[in-house]
Amino acid sequence: MFELIRTNDPVLISFVESLLRDSDIGFFVADQNMSIMEGSLGILPRRVMIDKDDAERARQLLKDAGIGDEARPPHGDG
């Protein structure tokens, strides 16, 4: 799995989810339920995870949407 973004911003998470869903890129949001543990303060960031095979296409999708700077840098581990 590849971590596409990590953020505390629920609006950004929702926007990225919409972009990925509309492009048929599978994803899941990790740490989404941690808000229960932290008392809904928004301190712990959520991570949008995608398959490594979709990483380049998803990064380009974010770039085209004007939020490419939000994407995590590509990992050197292949």
Short mmCIF file of N, CA and C in Angstrom, two decimals, residues 3-72:
data_model
loop_
_atom_site.label_atom_id
_atom_site.label_comp_id
_atom_site.label_asym_id
_atom_site.label_seq_id
_atom_site.Cartn_x
_atom_site.Cartn_y
_atom_site.Cartn_z
N GLU A 3 0.92 5.43 0.85
CA GLU A 3 0.27 6.53 1.54
C GLU A 3 0.25 7.72 0.60
N LEU A 4 -0.94 8.05 0.09
CA LEU A 4 -1.07 9.15 -0.86
C LEU A 4 -1.03 10.50 -0.16
N ILE A 5 -1.83 10.66 0.88
CA ILE A 5 -1.81 11.89 1.67
C ILE A 5 -1.96 11.56 3.14
N ARG A 6 -1.53 12.52 3.96
CA ARG A 6 -1.70 12.46 5.41
C ARG A 6 -2.09 13.85 5.84
N THR A 7 -3.25 13.98 6.47
CA THR A 7 -3.74 15.30 6.83
C THR A 7 -4.74 15.24 7.97
N ASN A 8 -4.91 16.37 8.63
CA ASN A 8 -5.93 16.54 9.65
C ASN A 8 -7.19 17.19 9.07
N ASP A 9 -7.12 17.61 7.82
CA ASP A 9 -8.19 18.37 7.17
C ASP A 9 -9.27 17.44 6.62
N PRO A 10 -10.44 17.39 7.26
CA PRO A 10 -11.50 16.48 6.79
C PRO A 10 -12.05 16.87 5.42
N VAL A 11 -11.99 18.16 5.08
CA VAL A 11 -12.46 18.60 3.77
C VAL A 11 -11.53 18.08 2.68
N LEU A 12 -10.23 18.14 2.92
CA LEU A 12 -9.26 17.62 1.96
C LEU A 12 -9.42 16.11 1.79
N ILE A 13 -9.61 15.41 2.88
CA ILE A 13 -9.81 13.96 2.82
C ILE A 13 -11.04 13.65 1.95
N SER A 14 -12.12 14.36 2.19
CA SER A 14 -13.35 14.15 1.43
C SER A 14 -13.15 14.44 -0.05
N PHE A 15 -12.43 15.50 -0.37
CA PHE A 15 -12.17 15.87 -1.76
C PHE A 15 -11.33 14.79 -2.44
N VAL A 16 -10.29 14.33 -1.77
CA VAL A 16 -9.43 13.29 -2.34
C VAL A 16 -10.22 11.99 -2.52
N GLU A 17 -11.05 11.65 -1.55
CA GLU A 17 -11.89 10.46 -1.68
C GLU A 17 -12.77 10.56 -2.92
N SER A 18 -13.36 11.71 -3.14
CA SER A 18 -14.22 11.93 -4.30
C SER A 18 -13.44 11.80 -5.61
N LEU A 19 -12.25 12.40 -5.66
CA LEU A 19 -11.42 12.32 -6.86
C LEU A 19 -11.06 10.87 -7.17
N LEU A 20 -10.64 10.14 -6.15
CA LEU A 20 -10.24 8.75 -6.34
C LEU A 20 -11.42 7.88 -6.75
N ARG A 21 -12.55 8.09 -6.09
CA ARG A 21 -13.75 7.30 -6.39
C ARG A 21 -14.18 7.54 -7.84
N ASP A 22 -14.20 8.80 -8.27
CA ASP A 22 -14.61 9.13 -9.64
C ASP A 22 -13.64 8.59 -10.68
N SER A 23 -12.40 8.34 -10.29
CA SER A 23 -11.39 7.80 -11.21
C SER A 23 -11.21 6.30 -11.07
N ASP A 24 -12.09 5.67 -10.29
CA ASP A 24 -12.04 4.22 -10.08
C ASP A 24 -10.69 3.75 -9.53
N ILE A 25 -10.13 4.53 -8.62
CA ILE A 25 -8.91 4.15 -7.92
C ILE A 25 -9.32 3.71 -6.52
N GLY A 26 -9.01 2.46 -6.19
CA GLY A 26 -9.36 1.94 -4.88
C GLY A 26 -8.53 2.60 -3.78
N PHE A 27 -9.14 2.81 -2.63
CA PHE A 27 -8.46 3.48 -1.51
C PHE A 27 -9.14 3.11 -0.21
N PHE A 28 -8.47 3.41 0.89
CA PHE A 28 -9.11 3.40 2.19
C PHE A 28 -8.46 4.48 3.04
N VAL A 29 -9.22 4.96 4.01
CA VAL A 29 -8.73 6.01 4.91
C VAL A 29 -8.32 5.34 6.21
N ALA A 30 -7.03 5.36 6.48
CA ALA A 30 -6.49 4.77 7.71
C ALA A 30 -6.58 5.78 8.85
N ASP A 31 -6.73 5.30 10.04
CA ASP A 31 -6.77 6.11 11.25
C ASP A 31 -8.03 6.96 11.35
N GLN A 32 -9.04 6.63 10.53
CA GLN A 32 -10.28 7.40 10.55
C GLN A 32 -11.00 7.29 11.88
N ASN A 33 -10.93 6.13 12.51
CA ASN A 33 -11.63 5.93 13.77
C ASN A 33 -10.83 6.40 14.98
N MET A 34 -9.64 6.90 14.76
CA MET A 34 -8.83 7.41 15.87
C MET A 34 -9.46 8.65 16.50
N SER A 35 -10.37 9.33 15.79
CA SER A 35 -11.02 10.51 16.36
C SER A 35 -11.80 10.15 17.62
N ILE A 36 -12.26 8.90 17.69
CA ILE A 36 -12.96 8.45 18.89
C ILE A 36 -11.99 8.43 20.07
N MET A 37 -10.77 7.95 19.81
CA MET A 37 -9.76 7.85 20.85
C MET A 37 -9.25 9.22 21.30
N GLU A 38 -9.17 10.16 20.37
CA GLU A 38 -8.62 11.47 20.70
C GLU A 38 -9.69 12.47 21.11
N GLY A 39 -10.95 12.06 21.11
CA GLY A 39 -12.01 12.95 21.51
C GLY A 39 -12.44 13.92 20.43
N SER A 40 -12.27 13.56 19.16
CA SER A 40 -12.68 14.36 18.00
C SER A 40 -12.00 15.73 17.95
N LEU A 41 -10.78 15.81 18.43
CA LEU A 41 -10.04 17.07 18.41
C LEU A 41 -9.35 17.34 17.08
N GLY A 42 -9.20 16.32 16.25
CA GLY A 42 -8.54 16.49 14.96
C GLY A 42 -7.04 16.58 15.05
N ILE A 43 -6.47 16.06 16.12
CA ILE A 43 -5.03 16.12 16.32
C ILE A 43 -4.30 15.08 15.49
N LEU A 44 -4.83 13.87 15.44
CA LEU A 44 -4.17 12.79 14.71
C LEU A 44 -4.55 12.84 13.23
N PRO A 45 -3.56 12.84 12.36
CA PRO A 45 -3.87 12.90 10.93
C PRO A 45 -4.44 11.58 10.41
N ARG A 46 -5.25 11.70 9.37
CA ARG A 46 -5.77 10.54 8.68
C ARG A 46 -4.90 10.32 7.45
N ARG A 47 -4.83 9.07 6.98
CA ARG A 47 -4.01 8.74 5.81
C ARG A 47 -4.89 8.10 4.75
N VAL A 48 -4.77 8.60 3.53
CA VAL A 48 -5.45 7.98 2.40
C VAL A 48 -4.46 7.03 1.76
N MET A 49 -4.81 5.75 1.77
CA MET A 49 -3.94 4.68 1.29
C MET A 49 -4.48 4.14 -0.03
N ILE A 50 -3.57 3.88 -0.97
CA ILE A 50 -3.93 3.33 -2.26
C ILE A 50 -2.97 2.20 -2.61
N ASP A 51 -3.30 1.43 -3.61
CA ASP A 51 -2.43 0.38 -4.10
C ASP A 51 -1.22 1.02 -4.78
N LYS A 52 -0.05 0.44 -4.61
CA LYS A 52 1.18 0.98 -5.22
C LYS A 52 1.05 1.10 -6.73
N ASP A 53 0.31 0.19 -7.36
CA ASP A 53 0.14 0.23 -8.81
C ASP A 53 -0.63 1.46 -9.28
N ASP A 54 -1.41 2.05 -8.39
CA ASP A 54 -2.20 3.24 -8.73
C ASP A 54 -1.54 4.54 -8.30
N ALA A 55 -0.37 4.45 -7.68
CA ALA A 55 0.26 5.62 -7.06
C ALA A 55 0.53 6.76 -8.05
N GLU A 56 1.13 6.44 -9.17
CA GLU A 56 1.48 7.50 -10.12
C GLU A 56 0.24 8.16 -10.70
N ARG A 57 -0.75 7.36 -11.03
CA ARG A 57 -2.00 7.92 -11.58
C ARG A 57 -2.71 8.78 -10.54
N ALA A 58 -2.71 8.35 -9.29
CA ALA A 58 -3.36 9.11 -8.22
C ALA A 58 -2.62 10.41 -7.95
N ARG A 59 -1.29 10.37 -7.96
CA ARG A 59 -0.50 11.58 -7.75
C ARG A 59 -0.77 12.59 -8.87
N GLN A 60 -0.89 12.10 -10.11
CA GLN A 60 -1.19 12.98 -11.23
C GLN A 60 -2.61 13.55 -11.10
N LEU A 61 -3.52 12.75 -10.61
CA LEU A 61 -4.90 13.19 -10.39
C LEU A 61 -4.93 14.36 -9.40
N LEU A 62 -4.18 14.24 -8.30
CA LEU A 62 -4.12 15.33 -7.33
C LEU A 62 -3.48 16.57 -7.94
N LYS A 63 -2.44 16.36 -8.71
CA LYS A 63 -1.78 17.49 -9.37
C LYS A 63 -2.74 18.21 -10.31
N ASP A 64 -3.47 17.45 -11.11
CA ASP A 64 -4.43 18.04 -12.04
C ASP A 64 -5.55 18.79 -11.32
N ALA A 65 -5.87 18.36 -10.09
CA ALA A 65 -6.91 19.01 -9.29
C ALA A 65 -6.37 20.21 -8.52
N GLY A 66 -5.08 20.48 -8.65
CA GLY A 66 -4.50 21.64 -7.98
C GLY A 66 -4.05 21.39 -6.56
N ILE A 67 -4.01 20.13 -6.16
CA ILE A 67 -3.59 19.81 -4.79
C ILE A 67 -2.43 18.83 -4.78
N GLY A 68 -1.63 18.88 -5.82
CA GLY A 68 -0.49 17.98 -5.92
C GLY A 68 0.51 18.11 -4.80
N ASP A 69 0.58 19.31 -4.20
CA ASP A 69 1.51 19.52 -3.09
C ASP A 69 1.12 18.75 -1.84
N GLU A 70 -0.12 18.29 -1.79
CA GLU A 70 -0.60 17.52 -0.63
C GLU A 70 -0.13 16.07 -0.67
N ALA A 71 0.24 15.58 -1.86
CA ALA A 71 0.66 14.18 -2.00
C ALA A 71 1.97 13.93 -1.30
N ARG A 72 2.07 12.77 -0.70
CA ARG A 72 3.32 12.35 -0.07
C ARG A 72 4.34 12.08 -1.16
#
